[in-house]
Amino acid sequence: MFGDMAGSPAPEDLDRLVHERMRLGIVSALAAQDRLSFADLKAILQTTDGNLSVHARKLENAGYIRVQKGFEDRKPKTEYSLTAKGRKALETYLDQMESLLTEAREALEKK
Amino acid sequence: MTIEAQRDQQDDPKETLAYIRRTMESASTFTAISGWGLVASGLVGMVAAWLAWSGGVAADLRIWIPAATVSVVIATIANVLKARGIRVPIWSGVMQRIVWVMTPTLVAGALLTFAINNQGASQLLPGTWLALYGAGLTAGGTLSIRAIRWMGIAFLVLGAAALFLPNLGLAMLATGFGGLHIAVGLDIVWRHGG
């Protein structure tokens, strides 16, 4: 679908790190809440420990999210937050999605 | 869903934007439950339990129905104020789902209250209230912070104790609707700001 319209971002132009659905969910949730624990993020995205860990690590390695490990009531607690780079990546991705919609609407009006 | 269908759905910008919006909304409202609202409801529960103890009737409907009504009003106002404070929509998709998940058990609780009362088995009311409220909280809590789910499970345990040991009914009501609400409310105030 992305390649159908002239001027719209081609699939290869999209940030694949953010485009993947689970990673998009992590970045979106952290854009709305400054900090979220691993358990809260898992509940919001309704996913498994393993799936969340894998995708969160990819975002962390890319510098999109920050991970803070600590203790609460003597139990280990992992908290995530969005970095400036991650916020910028989400904004760019949103712009691309919006331009796709605008072009689809314009193409529809021309017909 | 086939892989092709999943790809189509993911590649649809409108659906993708809706997903981003839904996720941001869920994250925002996830902690929008008011701790102070729960503390206030707990205090109402404590007063109701004391009045019931003074009157000698554990499940006195003339006390507990007004107490439940006042608690719902206080909790609603407190949640609206907290949502406004952190600038999240109060009647979001998440909040609607929580209400839909909890309402059937609360309606069942109201129906059972009148049926049990009519049968003259009011010693079963404390356990019924606690267990059904716990069931509703446990289900609704899957859409919110873990403290709510744990509170639901604790209410279920108290309900079970009150059903099998009716003599402890009033103590269980005070522990649940009073103590648990206050303890979990303070925990939410401490961890999630208000």
mmCIF file of C-alpha atoms in Angstrom:
data_model
loop_
_atom_site.group_PDB
_atom_site.id
_atom_site.type_symbol
_atom_site.label_atom_id
_atom_site.label_comp_id
_atom_site.label_asym_id
_atom_site.label_seq_id
_atom_site.Cartn_x
_atom_site.Cartn_y
_atom_site.Cartn_z
ATOM 1 C CA MET A 1 0.000 0.000 0.000
ATOM 2 C CA PHE A 2 2.814 2.431 0.805
ATOM 3 C CA GLY A 3 4.235 2.417 -2.723
ATOM 4 C CA ASP A 4 0.914 3.154 -4.417
ATOM 5 C CA MET A 5 1.045 6.925 -4.130
ATOM 6 C CA ALA A 6 3.612 9.273 -5.590
ATOM 7 C CA GLY A 7 5.403 11.323 -2.907
ATOM 8 C CA SER A 8 4.316 9.160 0.008
ATOM 9 C CA PRO A 9 7.025 7.433 2.074
ATOM 10 C CA ALA A 10 8.135 4.140 0.561
ATOM 11 C CA PRO A 11 8.282 1.137 2.922
ATOM 12 C CA GLU A 12 12.059 1.422 3.121
ATOM 13 C CA ASP A 13 11.751 5.068 4.254
ATOM 14 C CA LEU A 14 9.788 4.093 7.332
ATOM 15 C CA ASP A 15 11.724 3.552 10.533
ATOM 16 C CA ARG A 16 11.423 -0.224 10.848
ATOM 17 C CA LEU A 17 12.289 0.001 14.535
ATOM 18 C CA VAL A 18 9.143 2.011 15.214
ATOM 19 C CA HIS A 19 6.980 0.480 12.471
ATOM 20 C CA GLU A 20 6.884 -2.948 14.138
ATOM 21 C CA ARG A 21 3.595 -3.129 16.055
ATOM 22 C CA MET A 22 4.895 -4.055 19.521
ATOM 23 C CA ARG A 23 7.720 -1.502 19.393
ATOM 24 C CA LEU A 24 5.267 1.131 18.146
ATOM 25 C CA GLY A 25 3.121 0.287 21.178
ATOM 26 C CA ILE A 26 6.053 0.670 23.601
ATOM 27 C CA VAL A 27 7.078 4.040 22.153
ATOM 28 C CA SER A 28 3.458 5.302 22.040
ATOM 29 C CA ALA A 29 2.770 4.282 25.655
ATOM 30 C CA LEU A 30 5.968 5.986 26.836
ATOM 31 C CA ALA A 31 5.066 9.113 24.874
ATOM 32 C CA ALA A 32 1.885 9.329 26.968
ATOM 33 C CA GLN A 33 3.408 8.380 30.360
ATOM 34 C CA ASP A 34 6.841 9.683 31.349
ATOM 35 C CA ARG A 35 7.805 6.453 33.112
ATOM 36 C CA LEU A 36 6.295 2.984 33.066
ATOM 37 C CA SER A 37 7.380 -0.159 34.872
ATOM 38 C CA PHE A 38 7.895 -3.429 32.994
ATOM 39 C CA ALA A 39 4.740 -4.873 34.592
ATOM 40 C CA ASP A 40 2.581 -1.851 33.702
ATOM 41 C CA LEU A 41 3.867 -1.766 30.127
ATOM 42 C CA LYS A 42 3.168 -5.484 29.791
ATOM 43 C CA ALA A 43 -0.423 -4.968 30.986
ATOM 44 C CA ILE A 44 -1.034 -1.951 28.721
ATOM 45 C CA LEU A 45 0.251 -3.776 25.640
ATOM 46 C CA GLN A 46 -1.265 -7.114 26.729
ATOM 47 C CA THR A 47 1.843 -9.070 25.825
ATOM 48 C CA THR A 48 4.222 -11.606 27.349
ATOM 49 C CA ASP A 49 7.429 -11.039 29.350
ATOM 50 C CA GLY A 50 9.581 -12.480 26.561
ATOM 51 C CA ASN A 51 8.002 -10.465 23.756
ATOM 52 C CA LEU A 52 8.220 -7.190 25.681
ATOM 53 C CA SER A 53 11.839 -7.849 26.725
ATOM 54 C CA VAL A 54 12.992 -8.571 23.165
ATOM 55 C CA HIS A 55 11.390 -5.483 21.640
ATOM 56 C CA ALA A 56 12.292 -3.181 24.539
ATOM 57 C CA ARG A 57 15.929 -4.257 24.197
ATOM 58 C CA LYS A 58 15.939 -3.369 20.476
ATOM 59 C CA LEU A 59 14.570 0.085 21.278
ATOM 60 C CA GLU A 60 17.089 0.485 24.094
ATOM 61 C CA ASN A 61 19.990 -0.484 21.810
ATOM 62 C CA ALA A 62 18.807 2.098 19.279
ATOM 63 C CA GLY A 63 18.737 4.760 21.998
ATOM 64 C CA TYR A 64 14.958 5.274 21.678
ATOM 65 C CA ILE A 65 14.139 4.320 25.252
ATOM 66 C CA ARG A 66 15.991 4.500 28.555
ATOM 67 C CA VAL A 67 15.942 1.640 31.054
ATOM 68 C CA GLN A 68 16.365 2.140 34.783
ATOM 69 C CA LYS A 69 16.795 -0.853 37.023
ATOM 70 C CA GLY A 70 16.320 -0.507 40.734
ATOM 71 C CA PHE A 71 14.559 -1.948 43.739
ATOM 72 C CA GLU A 72 11.158 -1.292 45.255
ATOM 73 C CA ASP A 73 10.266 -2.982 48.535
ATOM 74 C CA ARG A 74 13.436 -5.108 48.050
ATOM 75 C CA LYS A 75 12.093 -6.449 44.743
ATOM 76 C CA PRO A 76 13.795 -5.680 41.429
ATOM 77 C CA LYS A 77 11.952 -3.097 39.362
ATOM 78 C CA THR A 78 12.612 -2.094 35.770
ATOM 79 C CA GLU A 79 11.333 1.262 34.536
ATOM 80 C CA TYR A 80 11.265 2.594 30.994
ATOM 81 C CA SER A 81 11.151 6.122 29.632
ATOM 82 C CA LEU A 82 11.332 7.654 26.167
ATOM 83 C CA THR A 83 14.516 9.472 25.088
ATOM 84 C CA ALA A 84 14.529 12.634 22.957
ATOM 85 C CA LYS A 85 15.680 10.465 20.047
ATOM 86 C CA GLY A 86 12.751 8.090 20.578
ATOM 87 C CA ARG A 87 10.240 10.960 20.750
ATOM 88 C CA LYS A 88 11.641 12.414 17.543
ATOM 89 C CA ALA A 89 11.390 9.003 15.832
ATOM 90 C CA LEU A 90 7.719 8.718 16.833
ATOM 91 C CA GLU A 91 6.999 12.264 15.606
ATOM 92 C CA THR A 92 8.629 11.505 12.234
ATOM 93 C CA TYR A 93 6.666 8.260 11.973
ATOM 94 C CA LEU A 94 3.391 10.077 12.791
ATOM 95 C CA ASP A 95 4.159 12.700 10.115
ATOM 96 C CA GLN A 96 4.711 9.918 7.582
ATOM 97 C CA MET A 97 1.440 8.227 8.485
ATOM 98 C CA GLU A 98 -0.428 11.531 8.262
ATOM 99 C CA SER A 99 1.075 12.339 4.853
ATOM 100 C CA LEU A 100 -0.026 8.894 3.633
ATOM 101 C CA LEU A 101 -3.578 9.649 4.746
ATOM 102 C CA THR A 102 -3.553 13.142 3.197
ATOM 103 C CA GLU A 103 -2.367 11.774 -0.124
ATOM 104 C CA ALA A 104 -4.941 8.995 -0.042
ATOM 105 C CA ARG A 105 -7.665 11.614 0.558
ATOM 106 C CA GLU A 106 -6.376 13.827 -2.265
ATOM 107 C CA ALA A 107 -6.244 10.857 -4.635
ATOM 108 C CA LEU A 108 -9.845 10.052 -3.715
ATOM 109 C CA GLU A 109 -11.006 13.638 -4.351
ATOM 110 C CA LYS A 110 -9.399 13.690 -7.808
ATOM 111 C CA LYS A 111 -11.456 10.704 -8.951
ATOM 112 C CA MET B 1 -5.656 -13.849 10.807
ATOM 113 C CA THR B 2 -3.281 -14.618 7.948
ATOM 114 C CA ILE B 3 0.164 -13.051 7.684
ATOM 115 C CA GLU B 4 -1.043 -11.141 4.623
ATOM 116 C CA ALA B 5 -4.051 -9.793 6.503
ATOM 117 C CA GLN B 6 -1.827 -8.789 9.440
ATOM 118 C CA ARG B 7 0.497 -6.951 7.061
ATOM 119 C CA ASP B 8 -2.439 -5.155 5.407
ATOM 120 C CA GLN B 9 -3.748 -4.094 8.803
ATOM 121 C CA GLN B 10 -0.322 -2.900 9.935
ATOM 122 C CA ASP B 11 0.275 -1.070 6.641
ATOM 123 C CA ASP B 12 -3.009 0.813 6.867
ATOM 124 C CA PRO B 13 -2.014 4.290 8.129
ATOM 125 C CA LYS B 14 -5.483 5.003 9.482
ATOM 126 C CA GLU B 15 -5.459 1.830 11.560
ATOM 127 C CA THR B 16 -1.872 2.503 12.655
ATOM 128 C CA LEU B 17 -2.750 6.010 13.840
ATOM 129 C CA ALA B 18 -5.792 4.598 15.667
ATOM 130 C CA TYR B 19 -3.522 2.010 17.348
ATOM 131 C CA ILE B 20 -1.094 4.741 18.468
ATOM 132 C CA ARG B 21 -4.001 6.762 19.837
ATOM 133 C CA ARG B 22 -5.512 3.764 21.659
ATOM 134 C CA THR B 23 -2.155 2.833 23.203
ATOM 135 C CA MET B 24 -1.442 6.384 24.350
ATOM 136 C CA GLU B 25 -4.930 6.575 25.847
ATOM 137 C CA SER B 26 -4.479 3.250 27.671
ATOM 138 C CA ALA B 27 -1.113 4.380 29.064
ATOM 139 C CA SER B 28 -2.582 7.713 30.213
ATOM 140 C CA THR B 29 -5.635 6.304 31.953
ATOM 141 C CA PHE B 30 -3.771 3.287 33.357
ATOM 142 C CA THR B 31 -2.786 5.204 36.490
ATOM 143 C CA ALA B 32 -5.693 7.695 36.440
ATOM 144 C CA ILE B 33 -7.454 5.918 39.288
ATOM 145 C CA SER B 34 -7.639 8.235 42.291
ATOM 146 C CA GLY B 35 -5.903 7.029 45.449
ATOM 147 C CA TRP B 36 -7.514 9.786 47.510
ATOM 148 C CA GLY B 37 -10.922 8.677 46.197
ATOM 149 C CA LEU B 38 -10.255 5.170 47.502
ATOM 150 C CA VAL B 39 -9.072 6.537 50.871
ATOM 151 C CA ALA B 40 -12.287 8.577 51.183
ATOM 152 C CA SER B 41 -14.392 5.516 50.230
ATOM 153 C CA GLY B 42 -12.508 3.556 52.884
ATOM 154 C CA LEU B 43 -13.343 6.150 55.525
ATOM 155 C CA VAL B 44 -17.027 5.945 54.519
ATOM 156 C CA GLY B 45 -16.739 2.144 54.826
ATOM 157 C CA MET B 46 -15.255 2.479 58.316
ATOM 158 C CA VAL B 47 -18.052 4.815 59.457
ATOM 159 C CA ALA B 48 -20.691 2.461 57.982
ATOM 160 C CA ALA B 49 -19.114 -0.543 59.750
ATOM 161 C CA TRP B 50 -19.067 1.382 63.054
ATOM 162 C CA LEU B 51 -22.740 2.401 62.637
ATOM 163 C CA ALA B 52 -23.690 -1.215 61.791
ATOM 164 C CA TRP B 53 -21.775 -2.457 64.859
ATOM 165 C CA SER B 54 -23.482 0.164 67.065
ATOM 166 C CA GLY B 55 -26.894 -0.878 65.735
ATOM 167 C CA GLY B 56 -26.159 -4.565 66.174
ATOM 168 C CA VAL B 57 -27.087 -5.519 62.574
ATOM 169 C CA ALA B 58 -24.033 -6.325 60.422
ATOM 170 C CA ALA B 59 -25.677 -6.035 56.990
ATOM 171 C CA ASP B 60 -28.119 -3.217 57.800
ATOM 172 C CA LEU B 61 -29.268 -2.038 54.339
ATOM 173 C CA ARG B 62 -30.342 1.352 55.774
ATOM 174 C CA ILE B 63 -26.640 1.963 56.470
ATOM 175 C CA TRP B 64 -24.840 0.133 53.664
ATOM 176 C CA ILE B 65 -26.927 1.293 50.670
ATOM 177 C CA PRO B 66 -26.397 5.019 51.451
ATOM 178 C CA ALA B 67 -22.722 4.282 52.249
ATOM 179 C CA ALA B 68 -22.257 2.572 48.858
ATOM 180 C CA THR B 69 -23.983 5.473 47.086
ATOM 181 C CA VAL B 70 -21.826 8.086 48.846
ATOM 182 C CA SER B 71 -18.671 6.059 48.057
ATOM 183 C CA VAL B 72 -19.532 5.824 44.348
ATOM 184 C CA VAL B 73 -20.163 9.595 44.187
ATOM 185 C CA ILE B 74 -16.896 10.393 46.013
ATOM 186 C CA ALA B 75 -14.873 7.957 43.850
ATOM 187 C CA THR B 76 -16.381 9.380 40.649
ATOM 188 C CA ILE B 77 -15.619 12.990 41.631
ATOM 189 C CA ALA B 78 -12.070 12.067 42.735
ATOM 190 C CA ASN B 79 -11.377 10.199 39.468
ATOM 191 C CA VAL B 80 -12.704 13.077 37.351
ATOM 192 C CA LEU B 81 -10.507 15.532 39.296
ATOM 193 C CA LYS B 82 -7.416 13.334 38.921
ATOM 194 C CA ALA B 83 -8.055 12.808 35.189
ATOM 195 C CA ARG B 84 -8.425 16.571 34.725
ATOM 196 C CA GLY B 85 -5.268 17.150 36.751
ATOM 197 C CA ILE B 86 -3.167 14.898 34.542
ATOM 198 C CA ARG B 87 -5.090 15.977 31.423
ATOM 199 C CA VAL B 88 -6.434 12.643 30.272
ATOM 200 C CA PRO B 89 -9.951 11.989 28.955
ATOM 201 C CA ILE B 90 -12.090 10.633 31.804
ATOM 202 C CA TRP B 91 -14.495 8.730 29.541
ATOM 203 C CA SER B 92 -11.840 7.093 27.382
ATOM 204 C CA GLY B 93 -12.031 3.665 25.770
ATOM 205 C CA VAL B 94 -10.232 2.142 28.771
ATOM 206 C CA MET B 95 -12.594 3.707 31.303
ATOM 207 C CA GLN B 96 -15.603 2.510 29.297
ATOM 208 C CA ARG B 97 -14.226 -1.047 29.258
ATOM 209 C CA ILE B 98 -13.577 -0.965 33.029
ATOM 210 C CA VAL B 99 -17.169 0.171 33.664
ATOM 211 C CA TRP B 100 -18.561 -2.503 31.281
ATOM 212 C CA VAL B 101 -16.470 -5.221 32.930
ATOM 213 C CA MET B 102 -17.460 -4.236 36.487
ATOM 214 C CA THR B 103 -21.133 -3.371 35.987
ATOM 215 C CA PRO B 104 -22.504 -6.943 35.539
ATOM 216 C CA THR B 105 -21.061 -8.131 38.867
ATOM 217 C CA LEU B 106 -22.318 -5.024 40.675
ATOM 218 C CA VAL B 107 -25.818 -5.475 39.188
ATOM 219 C CA ALA B 108 -25.704 -9.153 40.206
ATOM 220 C CA GLY B 109 -24.714 -7.981 43.702
ATOM 221 C CA ALA B 110 -27.723 -5.643 43.886
ATOM 222 C CA LEU B 111 -30.121 -8.402 42.712
ATOM 223 C CA LEU B 112 -28.683 -10.941 45.168
ATOM 224 C CA THR B 113 -28.918 -8.393 47.995
ATOM 225 C CA PHE B 114 -32.668 -8.058 47.578
ATOM 226 C CA ALA B 115 -33.211 -11.789 46.941
ATOM 227 C CA ILE B 116 -31.152 -12.860 49.987
ATOM 228 C CA ASN B 117 -32.748 -10.191 52.154
ATOM 229 C CA ASN B 118 -36.239 -11.318 51.095
ATOM 230 C CA GLN B 119 -35.337 -14.885 52.057
ATOM 231 C CA GLY B 120 -34.267 -13.679 55.506
ATOM 232 C CA ALA B 121 -30.674 -14.881 55.066
ATOM 233 C CA SER B 122 -29.045 -11.493 55.665
ATOM 234 C CA GLN B 123 -26.074 -13.164 57.416
ATOM 235 C CA LEU B 124 -24.913 -14.091 53.880
ATOM 236 C CA LEU B 125 -24.947 -10.486 52.637
ATOM 237 C CA PRO B 126 -21.457 -9.375 53.818
ATOM 238 C CA GLY B 127 -19.793 -12.319 52.054
ATOM 239 C CA THR B 128 -21.875 -11.810 48.911
ATOM 240 C CA TRP B 129 -20.996 -8.093 48.715
ATOM 241 C CA LEU B 130 -17.301 -8.663 49.337
ATOM 242 C CA ALA B 131 -16.988 -11.579 46.890
ATOM 243 C CA LEU B 132 -18.883 -9.891 44.044
ATOM 244 C CA TYR B 133 -17.075 -6.570 44.496
ATOM 245 C CA GLY B 134 -13.815 -8.537 44.505
ATOM 246 C CA ALA B 135 -14.809 -10.355 41.294
ATOM 247 C CA GLY B 136 -15.594 -7.027 39.605
ATOM 248 C CA LEU B 137 -12.338 -5.427 40.761
ATOM 249 C CA THR B 138 -10.238 -8.422 39.712
ATOM 250 C CA ALA B 139 -11.740 -8.320 36.206
ATOM 251 C CA GLY B 140 -11.679 -4.506 35.860
ATOM 252 C CA GLY B 141 -8.179 -4.398 37.356
ATOM 253 C CA THR B 142 -6.727 -6.196 34.329
ATOM 254 C CA LEU B 143 -7.069 -2.822 32.575
ATOM 255 C CA SER B 144 -5.383 -0.872 35.357
ATOM 256 C CA ILE B 145 -2.516 -0.978 37.823
ATOM 257 C CA ARG B 146 -1.710 -4.252 39.600
ATOM 258 C CA ALA B 147 -2.775 -2.882 43.000
ATOM 259 C CA ILE B 148 -6.419 -2.935 41.840
ATOM 260 C CA ARG B 149 -6.220 -6.604 40.802
ATOM 261 C CA TRP B 150 -4.607 -7.558 44.118
ATOM 262 C CA MET B 151 -7.267 -5.603 45.986
ATOM 263 C CA GLY B 152 -9.908 -7.573 44.031
ATOM 264 C CA ILE B 153 -8.339 -10.890 45.014
ATOM 265 C CA ALA B 154 -8.131 -9.770 48.657
ATOM 266 C CA PHE B 155 -11.854 -8.859 48.570
ATOM 267 C CA LEU B 156 -12.622 -12.332 47.167
ATOM 268 C CA VAL B 157 -10.722 -13.937 50.066
ATOM 269 C CA LEU B 158 -12.552 -11.747 52.603
ATOM 270 C CA GLY B 159 -15.848 -12.636 50.899
ATOM 271 C CA ALA B 160 -15.099 -16.338 51.137
ATOM 272 C CA ALA B 161 -14.241 -15.972 54.837
ATOM 273 C CA ALA B 162 -17.459 -14.034 55.498
ATOM 274 C CA LEU B 163 -19.605 -16.585 53.620
ATOM 275 C CA PHE B 164 -18.203 -19.556 55.531
ATOM 276 C CA LEU B 165 -17.886 -17.746 58.876
ATOM 277 C CA PRO B 166 -20.932 -15.423 58.911
ATOM 278 C CA ASN B 167 -20.163 -14.327 62.484
ATOM 279 C CA LEU B 168 -17.114 -12.529 61.108
ATOM 280 C CA GLY B 169 -19.208 -10.727 58.468
ATOM 281 C CA LEU B 170 -19.024 -7.245 59.988
ATOM 282 C CA ALA B 171 -15.284 -7.549 60.721
ATOM 283 C CA MET B 172 -14.706 -8.589 57.092
ATOM 284 C CA LEU B 173 -16.798 -5.652 55.822
ATOM 285 C CA ALA B 174 -14.747 -3.231 57.953
ATOM 286 C CA THR B 175 -11.478 -4.829 56.794
ATOM 287 C CA GLY B 176 -12.482 -4.760 53.112
ATOM 288 C CA PHE B 177 -14.581 -1.670 52.472
ATOM 289 C CA GLY B 178 -12.703 0.245 55.178
ATOM 290 C CA GLY B 179 -9.134 -0.987 55.663
ATOM 291 C CA LEU B 180 -8.325 -2.337 52.193
ATOM 292 C CA HIS B 181 -9.684 0.761 50.429
ATOM 293 C CA ILE B 182 -7.590 3.021 52.677
ATOM 294 C CA ALA B 183 -4.410 0.912 52.381
ATOM 295 C CA VAL B 184 -4.571 0.531 48.580
ATOM 296 C CA GLY B 185 -5.648 4.169 48.204
ATOM 297 C CA LEU B 186 -2.581 5.371 50.137
ATOM 298 C CA ASP B 187 -0.373 3.040 48.079
ATOM 299 C CA ILE B 188 -1.734 4.606 44.852
ATOM 300 C CA VAL B 189 -1.249 8.132 46.268
ATOM 301 C CA TRP B 190 2.364 7.204 47.098
ATOM 302 C CA ARG B 191 3.241 5.440 43.851
ATOM 303 C CA HIS B 192 1.064 7.158 41.253
ATOM 304 C CA GLY B 193 0.692 10.701 42.557
ATOM 305 C CA GLY B 194 -2.729 11.306 44.078
#
